[in-house]
Amino acid sequence: MPKAQSASPQKGRVAAAMSALILAVLLASLDQTIVSTALPRMAEDLNGFDDIAWVSAAYLLASTAVTPLWGKLGDMFGRKRLYLAATTVFLIASVACGLAQNLPELIGARVLQGVGGGGMIVLTFALVGDIVAPSERGRYQGMFGSVYGVASIVGPLLGGVFTDQLSWRWAFLINLPVGAVALVMAARALPTATRGAKARIDYAGATILAAIATGLVLVTSFGERWGWGSPAIVGLIVATIALAALLVPVERRVAAPVLPPAMLGSRTVVFSSLIGFFANAAMFAVLVYLPTYLQIVHGVSATLSGIHMLPLVAGLVISQSLAGRRAAHVERLRMILLGGLAANLAGLLLLGTIGSGPGTLLLSVYFLITGVGIGMVPMVVLTTVQNSVPAADLGAASAVVTFARSIGAAFGVAVFGTLLNTGFADRAHTLPTGGGFDPARPDTIGHLPAALRDTALDAFAHATATGYLWIAPALAVGLLLALFLNPSGKKGGTAGVTGAGAKETVPAA
């Protein structure tokens, strides 16, 4: 009986800790997308049309660059204190964003906000490993995956509502009250884990990794704008490859590398990271561009496009929840991963038919299937890696996967955007360019005469569909890699995780 009584407070502390972490992930992931619909108004108010793209790129660049460092520092100095620090940085930067008086101030604040947001996300995923046993990680990681996916769709809608009804500044200022609640809850409920072994911080490795991330994000964010064959983009690609080649020998020479070479030699870590990369590339190609397709081709508002996306969100949330429960038995992880990748691939192939103009009901079915596939993959990938490393490396391992997924998201958006714009330009080049219509910009379709508009809309619909068919092979590669993955993590050290993690399973009172 005393055992049952002690279990209830423990469950209560776990629930409180998870609630705080979910709030934090919601805020950090929302700020990757919430500005998208507010950018035109920001550019107008701050007189910065030429450089407004940096408002989104700055956050993505900073959050991706610092991910490995936050993960390693959490392993060394305790994840709770680092998490609280990251959240504090994020909230201070949110206030700075909301009060910015010019574009350089806003971009600088977004960089700082990305630094905090990147830490919040990666440390949240690692903290799950501290709070719950390995057999339960899949269920909780599924919750965070659902929040992340929902935020990707809800973010632009909220940004539009704030911009139209209040001010774009509220897209940032709203973080303060919600984040303050999450910070207080986290300070009370998160476990105070034991510090790792004392070691000097790997400044060289962290700097090189940050430079690699910067190069990758700049290439993906501005490749089309600057020109894929331009000296700037080619130079960035060459420099990034050179830095990647330099990273391994540098990391081998330090006592506590920010990216342990042994981890890069683990098939489980490498394959899981690659699967996460491909899956996130496909996921963000869907989440970012389907609302645009709905608004342009079907003529719905931004709010209604979000409503049309609800079947995808429902599929994502339901599959995350069901997969997370079944993942309590690690031998089922492979089945869940393969099923998720297969459903995601099927969804992309179905989206490859939307150029023919399917009705709303059929589109909803396509969205539902795609959402089911999207929902299963992230949770399994992260759980698989965490089950394969000792508890002392949970932060670094979580950071590797999060880093790969962030870069995958950037690549997916950039590559699909290029495919979409190129495909539309090829199909619409015969249309007259007078009156403001530009075949290189689908958003100018509305300037065409009504007699020609249907032709342009058909061209855009087929370009969107073709883009998803081109993205589908990436999922096929991920599916192939999953066949050779060992999700149980037995060979990679599950015993070490279970044994070491047992002490950290119960949050400190």
Coordinates of C-alpha atoms in Angstrom, one line a residue:
M1 CA 0.0 0.0 0.0
P2 CA 2.7 2.6 0.8
K3 CA 4.2 1.8 -2.6
A4 CA 0.9 2.8 -4.3
Q5 CA 0.7 6.0 -2.2
S6 CA 4.2 7.1 -3.3
A7 CA 3.5 6.3 -6.9
S8 CA 0.7 9.0 -7.0
P9 CA 2.9 12.0 -6.1
Q10 CA 5.6 10.7 -8.5
K11 CA 3.0 10.6 -11.3
G12 CA 1.9 14.1 -10.4
R13 CA 5.4 15.4 -10.6
V14 CA 5.9 13.8 -14.0
A15 CA 2.7 15.3 -15.2
A16 CA 3.7 18.8 -14.0
A17 CA 7.1 18.5 -15.6
M18 CA 5.7 17.3 -18.9
S19 CA 3.2 20.2 -18.9
A20 CA 6.0 22.7 -18.5
L21 CA 8.0 21.1 -21.2
I22 CA 5.0 21.0 -23.6
L23 CA 4.4 24.7 -23.1
A24 CA 8.0 25.4 -23.8
V25 CA 8.1 23.3 -27.0
L26 CA 4.9 25.0 -28.2
L27 CA 6.5 28.4 -27.8
A28 CA 9.8 27.5 -29.4
S29 CA 8.2 25.7 -32.3
L30 CA 5.6 28.4 -32.9
D31 CA 8.3 31.1 -33.2
Q32 CA 9.7 29.2 -36.2
T33 CA 6.5 29.8 -38.2
I34 CA 4.4 32.5 -36.5
V35 CA 6.1 35.3 -38.3
S36 CA 5.5 34.0 -41.9
T37 CA 2.1 35.7 -42.3
A38 CA 3.3 38.8 -40.4
L39 CA 6.4 39.5 -42.5
P40 CA 4.7 41.9 -45.0
R41 CA 3.4 44.1 -42.2
M42 CA 6.8 44.0 -40.4
A43 CA 8.5 45.1 -43.6
E44 CA 6.1 47.9 -44.0
D45 CA 6.4 49.2 -40.4
L46 CA 10.2 48.8 -40.2
N47 CA 10.9 49.9 -43.8
G48 CA 12.9 46.8 -44.6
F49 CA 11.4 45.0 -47.6
D50 CA 14.8 43.9 -49.1
D51 CA 16.1 42.1 -46.0
I52 CA 12.8 40.9 -44.3
A53 CA 13.6 37.3 -45.1
W54 CA 16.3 37.4 -42.4
V55 CA 13.6 37.6 -39.7
S56 CA 12.8 34.0 -40.3
A57 CA 16.3 32.9 -41.4
A58 CA 17.9 34.4 -38.3
Y59 CA 15.8 32.3 -35.9
L60 CA 16.3 29.1 -37.9
L61 CA 20.1 29.8 -38.2
A62 CA 20.6 30.5 -34.5
S63 CA 18.4 27.7 -33.2
T64 CA 20.1 25.1 -35.4
A65 CA 23.7 26.3 -34.8
V66 CA 23.5 26.1 -31.0
T67 CA 21.6 22.8 -30.8
P68 CA 24.7 20.5 -30.3
L69 CA 26.2 22.9 -27.8
W70 CA 23.1 23.1 -25.6
G71 CA 22.9 19.3 -25.7
K72 CA 26.5 18.8 -24.6
L73 CA 26.4 21.5 -21.9
G74 CA 23.3 19.9 -20.5
D75 CA 25.2 16.6 -20.2
M76 CA 28.0 18.4 -18.4
F77 CA 26.3 20.8 -16.1
G78 CA 22.8 19.4 -15.6
R79 CA 19.9 19.8 -18.1
K80 CA 17.5 21.5 -15.7
R81 CA 19.7 24.6 -15.1
L82 CA 20.6 24.9 -18.8
Y83 CA 16.9 24.5 -19.7
L84 CA 15.9 27.3 -17.4
A85 CA 18.7 29.5 -18.8
A86 CA 17.6 28.8 -22.4
T87 CA 14.0 29.6 -21.5
T88 CA 15.0 32.9 -19.9
V89 CA 17.1 33.9 -22.9
F90 CA 14.1 33.1 -25.2
L91 CA 11.7 35.3 -23.1
I92 CA 14.1 38.2 -22.9
A93 CA 14.6 38.0 -26.7
S94 CA 10.8 37.8 -27.3
V95 CA 10.4 41.1 -25.5
A96 CA 13.2 42.6 -27.5
C97 CA 11.5 41.4 -30.7
G98 CA 8.2 42.9 -29.7
L99 CA 9.9 46.3 -29.0
A100 CA 12.2 46.4 -32.0
Q101 CA 12.1 49.8 -33.7
N102 CA 14.0 48.9 -36.9
L103 CA 14.9 45.8 -38.9
P104 CA 18.5 45.3 -37.6
E105 CA 17.1 45.4 -34.0
L106 CA 14.5 42.8 -34.9
I107 CA 16.9 40.5 -36.7
G108 CA 19.4 40.7 -33.8
A109 CA 16.6 39.9 -31.3
R110 CA 15.5 37.0 -33.5
V111 CA 19.1 35.6 -33.4
L112 CA 19.0 35.7 -29.6
Q113 CA 15.5 34.2 -29.5
G114 CA 16.8 31.3 -31.7
V115 CA 19.6 30.7 -29.3
G116 CA 17.1 30.2 -26.5
G117 CA 14.5 28.4 -28.6
G118 CA 17.1 25.9 -29.9
G119 CA 18.1 25.1 -26.3
M120 CA 14.5 24.7 -25.1
I121 CA 13.7 22.1 -27.8
V122 CA 16.8 19.9 -27.6
L123 CA 16.9 20.0 -23.8
T124 CA 13.2 19.2 -23.6
F125 CA 13.8 16.0 -25.7
A126 CA 16.8 15.1 -23.5
L127 CA 14.9 15.8 -20.2
V128 CA 12.3 13.3 -21.2
G129 CA 15.1 10.7 -20.9
D130 CA 15.7 12.0 -17.3
I131 CA 12.1 11.9 -16.2
V132 CA 10.7 8.6 -17.6
A133 CA 12.1 5.1 -18.1
P134 CA 13.2 4.0 -21.6
S135 CA 10.0 2.0 -22.1
E136 CA 7.9 5.1 -21.6
R137 CA 9.9 7.5 -23.7
G138 CA 8.1 6.8 -26.9
R139 CA 4.7 7.8 -25.5
Y140 CA 6.0 11.2 -24.2
Q141 CA 8.1 12.0 -27.2
G142 CA 5.0 11.4 -29.2
M143 CA 3.3 14.2 -27.3
F144 CA 6.0 16.6 -28.2
G145 CA 6.0 15.6 -31.8
S146 CA 2.3 16.3 -32.0
V147 CA 2.9 19.8 -30.4
Y148 CA 5.7 20.5 -32.9
G149 CA 3.5 19.5 -35.9
V150 CA 0.4 21.3 -34.8
A151 CA 2.5 24.5 -34.1
S152 CA 3.8 24.4 -37.7
I153 CA 0.2 24.8 -38.9
V154 CA -1.2 27.0 -36.2
G155 CA 1.7 29.4 -36.1
P156 CA 1.0 31.2 -39.4
L157 CA -2.7 31.4 -38.5
L158 CA -1.9 33.0 -35.1
G159 CA 0.6 35.3 -36.8
G160 CA -2.2 36.5 -39.2
V161 CA -4.7 37.0 -36.4
F162 CA -2.3 39.0 -34.3
T163 CA -1.3 41.1 -37.3
D164 CA -4.8 41.8 -38.5
Q165 CA -6.5 42.3 -35.1
L166 CA -3.7 43.7 -32.8
S167 CA -0.2 44.1 -34.0
W168 CA 2.5 41.8 -35.4
R169 CA 4.4 42.6 -32.2
W170 CA 2.0 40.4 -30.2
A171 CA 3.4 37.4 -32.1
F172 CA 6.4 37.9 -29.9
L173 CA 5.0 39.5 -26.8
I174 CA 2.5 36.7 -26.2
N175 CA 5.4 34.5 -25.3
L176 CA 6.0 36.4 -22.1
P177 CA 3.0 35.4 -20.0
V178 CA 2.9 31.8 -21.4
G179 CA 6.7 31.4 -21.1
A180 CA 6.7 32.8 -17.5
V181 CA 4.2 30.1 -16.4
A182 CA 6.3 27.4 -18.1
L183 CA 9.4 28.7 -16.5
V184 CA 7.9 28.6 -13.0
M185 CA 6.5 25.1 -13.5
A186 CA 9.8 23.9 -14.9
A187 CA 11.7 25.3 -11.9
R188 CA 9.5 23.4 -9.5
A189 CA 8.8 20.2 -11.3
L190 CA 11.9 19.3 -13.3
P191 CA 14.4 16.9 -11.7
T192 CA 17.8 18.2 -10.6
A193 CA 20.0 15.6 -12.4
T194 CA 23.5 14.9 -11.3
R195 CA 26.2 16.8 -13.2
G196 CA 28.4 14.9 -15.7
A197 CA 32.1 14.6 -15.4
K198 CA 33.9 17.9 -15.2
A199 CA 35.7 18.7 -18.4
R200 CA 36.7 21.7 -20.5
I201 CA 34.1 23.0 -22.9
D202 CA 34.9 22.0 -26.5
Y203 CA 34.9 25.5 -27.9
A204 CA 36.6 24.5 -31.1
G205 CA 34.1 21.8 -31.9
A206 CA 31.1 24.0 -31.0
T207 CA 32.4 26.8 -33.2
I208 CA 32.9 24.5 -36.2
L209 CA 29.5 22.9 -35.7
A210 CA 27.9 26.3 -35.5
A211 CA 29.7 27.4 -38.7
I212 CA 28.5 24.2 -40.5
A213 CA 25.0 24.9 -39.4
T214 CA 25.2 28.5 -40.5
G215 CA 26.5 27.5 -43.9
L216 CA 23.7 24.9 -44.4
V217 CA 21.0 27.3 -43.3
L218 CA 22.2 30.1 -45.4
V219 CA 22.5 27.9 -48.5
T220 CA 19.0 26.5 -48.0
S221 CA 17.4 29.8 -47.1
F222 CA 19.0 32.0 -49.8
G223 CA 20.1 29.6 -52.5
E224 CA 17.2 30.5 -54.8
R225 CA 17.3 34.2 -54.0
W226 CA 21.1 34.6 -54.5
G227 CA 21.3 32.0 -57.3
W228 CA 22.4 28.4 -56.8
G229 CA 25.4 28.9 -59.0
S230 CA 26.4 32.3 -57.5
P231 CA 29.8 32.7 -56.0
A232 CA 28.3 33.3 -52.6
I233 CA 26.3 30.0 -52.5
V234 CA 29.1 27.9 -54.1
G235 CA 31.6 29.4 -51.6
L236 CA 29.3 28.6 -48.7
I237 CA 28.9 25.0 -50.0
V238 CA 32.6 24.5 -50.3
A239 CA 33.4 26.1 -46.9
T240 CA 30.7 23.9 -45.2
I241 CA 32.1 20.7 -46.7
A242 CA 35.6 21.7 -45.7
L243 CA 34.5 22.4 -42.1
A244 CA 32.6 19.1 -42.0
A245 CA 35.9 17.3 -43.0
L246 CA 37.7 19.2 -40.2
L247 CA 35.2 18.4 -37.5
V248 CA 36.0 14.7 -36.9
P249 CA 39.8 15.1 -36.3
V250 CA 39.2 18.1 -34.1
E251 CA 36.6 16.2 -32.0
R252 CA 39.0 13.2 -31.6
R253 CA 41.6 15.4 -29.8
V254 CA 39.4 16.8 -27.0
A255 CA 38.4 15.1 -23.7
A256 CA 34.7 16.0 -23.9
P257 CA 33.8 16.6 -27.6
V258 CA 30.5 18.4 -28.2
L259 CA 29.8 15.8 -30.9
P260 CA 31.5 12.5 -29.7
P261 CA 33.1 10.7 -32.7
A262 CA 31.9 7.3 -31.3
M263 CA 28.4 8.6 -31.7
L264 CA 29.0 9.3 -35.3
G265 CA 30.4 5.7 -35.7
S266 CA 27.1 4.3 -34.3
R267 CA 24.9 2.9 -37.1
T268 CA 21.8 3.6 -34.9
V269 CA 22.6 7.3 -34.5
V270 CA 23.7 7.8 -38.1
F271 CA 20.7 6.0 -39.6
S272 CA 18.2 7.6 -37.2
S273 CA 19.6 11.0 -37.9
L274 CA 19.4 10.5 -41.7
I275 CA 15.8 9.2 -41.4
G276 CA 14.9 12.2 -39.3
F277 CA 16.5 14.5 -42.0
F278 CA 14.5 13.0 -44.8
A279 CA 11.3 12.7 -42.9
N280 CA 11.5 16.4 -41.7
A281 CA 12.3 17.5 -45.3
A282 CA 9.1 15.9 -46.5
M283 CA 7.1 17.0 -43.5
F284 CA 8.0 20.7 -43.9
A285 CA 7.5 20.6 -47.6
V286 CA 3.9 19.5 -46.8
L287 CA 3.2 21.8 -43.8
V288 CA 4.6 25.0 -45.4
Y289 CA 3.3 24.7 -49.0
L290 CA 0.0 23.0 -48.7
P291 CA -1.7 26.0 -47.2
T292 CA -0.2 28.1 -50.0
Y293 CA -1.7 25.6 -52.5
L294 CA -5.1 25.9 -50.8
Q295 CA -5.1 29.7 -50.8
I296 CA -4.0 30.1 -54.4
V297 CA -5.7 27.2 -56.2
H298 CA -8.8 26.9 -54.1
G299 CA -9.1 30.6 -53.3
V300 CA -9.6 30.2 -49.5
S301 CA -8.4 32.6 -46.9
A302 CA -5.4 31.9 -44.6
T303 CA -7.8 31.0 -41.8
L304 CA -9.8 28.6 -44.0
S305 CA -6.6 27.0 -45.3
G306 CA -5.8 26.1 -41.7
I307 CA -9.3 24.6 -41.3
H308 CA -8.8 22.6 -44.5
M309 CA -5.5 21.2 -42.9
L310 CA -7.3 19.9 -39.9
P311 CA -7.5 16.3 -41.2
L312 CA -3.7 16.3 -41.5
V313 CA -3.4 17.6 -37.9
A314 CA -5.9 15.0 -36.7
G315 CA -3.9 12.2 -38.4
L316 CA -0.7 13.5 -36.9
V317 CA -2.0 13.8 -33.4
I318 CA -3.8 10.5 -33.4
S319 CA -0.9 8.5 -34.9
Q320 CA 1.6 10.1 -32.4
S321 CA -0.6 9.1 -29.5
L322 CA -1.2 5.5 -30.7
A323 CA 2.4 5.0 -31.8
G324 CA 3.6 6.4 -28.5
R325 CA 1.6 3.9 -26.5
R326 CA 2.6 0.9 -28.6
A327 CA 6.3 2.0 -28.4
A328 CA 6.3 1.1 -24.7
H329 CA 7.5 -2.3 -26.1
V330 CA 10.7 -1.4 -27.9
E331 CA 10.4 -4.4 -30.3
R332 CA 7.5 -2.6 -31.9
L333 CA 9.5 0.4 -32.7
R334 CA 10.6 -0.9 -36.1
M335 CA 7.1 -1.8 -37.1
I336 CA 5.9 1.7 -36.1
L337 CA 8.8 3.4 -38.0
L338 CA 8.3 1.4 -41.2
G339 CA 4.5 1.9 -41.0
G340 CA 4.9 5.7 -40.5
L341 CA 7.4 6.1 -43.4
A342 CA 5.3 4.0 -45.7
A343 CA 2.1 6.0 -44.9
N344 CA 4.1 9.2 -45.3
L345 CA 5.4 8.1 -48.7
A346 CA 1.9 7.0 -49.7
G347 CA 0.6 10.5 -48.7
L348 CA 3.3 12.2 -50.8
L349 CA 2.4 10.1 -53.8
L350 CA -1.3 11.0 -53.3
L351 CA -0.4 14.7 -53.1
G352 CA 1.4 14.2 -56.4
T353 CA -2.1 13.9 -57.9
I354 CA -3.5 17.2 -56.7
G355 CA -2.8 18.9 -60.0
S356 CA -5.9 17.3 -61.3
G357 CA -8.0 19.3 -58.9
P358 CA -9.5 16.7 -56.4
G359 CA -12.5 17.7 -54.4
T360 CA -12.4 18.8 -50.8
L361 CA -13.4 15.3 -49.5
L362 CA -10.6 13.5 -51.4
L363 CA -8.1 16.2 -50.4
S364 CA -9.1 15.6 -46.8
V365 CA -8.4 11.9 -47.2
Y366 CA -5.0 12.6 -48.7
F367 CA -4.2 15.0 -45.8
L368 CA -5.3 12.4 -43.2
I369 CA -3.0 9.7 -44.7
T370 CA -0.1 12.1 -44.9
G371 CA -0.7 13.3 -41.3
V372 CA -0.7 9.7 -40.0
G373 CA 2.6 9.1 -41.6
I374 CA 4.2 12.3 -40.4
G375 CA 3.1 11.6 -36.8
M376 CA 4.8 8.2 -36.4
V377 CA 8.3 9.0 -37.4
P378 CA 9.9 11.7 -35.2
M379 CA 9.0 10.0 -31.9
V380 CA 10.5 6.6 -33.0
V381 CA 13.7 8.2 -34.4
L382 CA 14.4 10.1 -31.2
T383 CA 13.4 7.2 -28.9
T384 CA 15.6 4.8 -30.8
V385 CA 18.7 7.0 -30.4
Q386 CA 18.1 7.7 -26.7
N387 CA 17.8 3.9 -26.1
S388 CA 21.1 3.3 -27.8
V389 CA 23.4 5.6 -25.7
P390 CA 24.3 5.8 -22.0
A391 CA 22.3 8.3 -19.9
A392 CA 25.4 10.6 -19.7
D393 CA 25.2 11.2 -23.5
L394 CA 21.4 11.7 -23.7
G395 CA 21.8 15.4 -24.4
A396 CA 24.4 15.0 -27.1
A397 CA 22.5 12.2 -28.8
S398 CA 19.2 14.2 -28.7
A399 CA 21.1 17.2 -30.1
V400 CA 22.4 15.1 -33.1
V401 CA 18.9 14.0 -34.1
T402 CA 17.4 17.5 -33.5
F403 CA 20.2 19.1 -35.5
A404 CA 19.6 16.6 -38.4
R405 CA 15.9 17.2 -38.3
S406 CA 16.3 21.0 -38.3
I407 CA 18.6 20.9 -41.3
G408 CA 16.2 18.5 -43.0
A409 CA 13.3 21.0 -42.4
A410 CA 15.4 23.8 -44.0
F411 CA 16.4 21.7 -46.9
G412 CA 12.8 20.5 -47.5
V413 CA 11.4 24.0 -47.6
A414 CA 14.2 25.3 -49.8
V415 CA 14.2 22.4 -52.3
F416 CA 10.5 22.2 -52.6
G417 CA 10.3 26.0 -53.0
T418 CA 12.8 25.8 -55.9
L419 CA 10.9 22.9 -57.5
L420 CA 7.6 24.7 -57.2
N421 CA 8.8 28.1 -58.6
T422 CA 10.7 26.4 -61.4
G423 CA 7.8 24.2 -62.3
F424 CA 5.4 27.0 -62.3
A425 CA 7.6 29.2 -64.4
D426 CA 8.1 26.4 -67.0
R427 CA 4.3 25.9 -67.2
A428 CA 3.3 29.6 -67.1
H429 CA 6.0 31.1 -69.4
T430 CA 3.5 31.4 -72.3
L431 CA 1.2 33.7 -70.3
P432 CA 1.4 37.5 -70.8
T433 CA 3.5 39.3 -68.2
G434 CA 1.8 42.6 -68.4
G435 CA -0.3 44.1 -65.6
G436 CA 1.9 42.8 -62.7
F437 CA 2.0 39.1 -63.5
D438 CA 5.4 37.5 -63.2
P439 CA 5.8 33.7 -64.1
A440 CA 8.6 33.5 -61.5
R441 CA 6.2 34.6 -58.7
P442 CA 3.0 32.5 -58.2
D443 CA 1.6 35.1 -55.8
T444 CA 1.0 37.5 -58.8
I445 CA -1.6 35.2 -60.4
G446 CA -4.3 37.5 -59.2
H447 CA -3.0 40.2 -61.6
L448 CA -4.0 38.1 -64.6
P449 CA -7.2 38.7 -66.5
A450 CA -10.0 36.3 -65.5
A451 CA -9.8 34.5 -68.8
L452 CA -6.2 33.5 -68.2
R453 CA -6.3 33.0 -64.5
D454 CA -7.5 29.4 -64.7
T455 CA -4.6 28.5 -66.9
A456 CA -2.2 29.9 -64.3
L457 CA -3.9 28.2 -61.4
D458 CA -3.7 24.9 -63.3
A459 CA 0.0 25.5 -63.8
F460 CA 0.5 26.2 -60.1
A461 CA -1.5 23.1 -59.1
H462 CA 0.5 20.8 -61.3
A463 CA 3.8 22.4 -60.2
T464 CA 2.9 21.7 -56.6
A465 CA 1.9 18.1 -57.3
T466 CA 5.1 17.5 -59.3
G467 CA 7.1 18.9 -56.4
Y468 CA 5.7 16.3 -54.0
L469 CA 6.5 13.6 -56.5
W470 CA 10.1 14.8 -56.6
I471 CA 10.3 14.9 -52.7
A472 CA 8.9 11.3 -52.4
P473 CA 12.2 9.6 -53.2
A474 CA 13.7 11.1 -50.1
L475 CA 11.1 9.2 -48.0
A476 CA 11.9 6.1 -50.0
V477 CA 15.6 6.4 -48.9
G478 CA 14.5 6.9 -45.3
L479 CA 12.3 3.7 -45.6
L480 CA 15.3 1.8 -46.9
L481 CA 17.5 2.9 -44.1
A482 CA 14.8 1.9 -41.5
L483 CA 15.1 -1.7 -42.7
F484 CA 18.6 -1.8 -41.4
L485 CA 18.0 0.1 -38.2
N486 CA 17.9 -1.6 -34.7
P487 CA 15.3 0.4 -32.9
S488 CA 15.6 -1.7 -29.7
G489 CA 19.0 -0.2 -29.1
K490 CA 20.3 -3.3 -27.4
K491 CA 23.6 -3.3 -29.1
G492 CA 24.1 0.4 -28.5
G493 CA 23.7 0.3 -24.7
T494 CA 20.1 0.2 -23.6
A495 CA 21.3 -1.4 -20.4
G496 CA 23.4 1.6 -19.7
V497 CA 20.5 3.9 -20.2
T498 CA 18.2 1.9 -18.0
G499 CA 20.7 1.5 -15.2
A500 CA 21.9 5.1 -15.2
G501 CA 18.6 6.6 -16.0
A502 CA 16.8 4.8 -13.2
K503 CA 18.2 7.3 -10.7
E504 CA 16.8 10.2 -12.7
T505 CA 13.4 8.7 -13.4
V506 CA 11.8 10.2 -10.3
P507 CA 11.9 14.0 -10.3
A508 CA 13.4 15.6 -7.3
A509 CA 10.8 16.9 -4.8

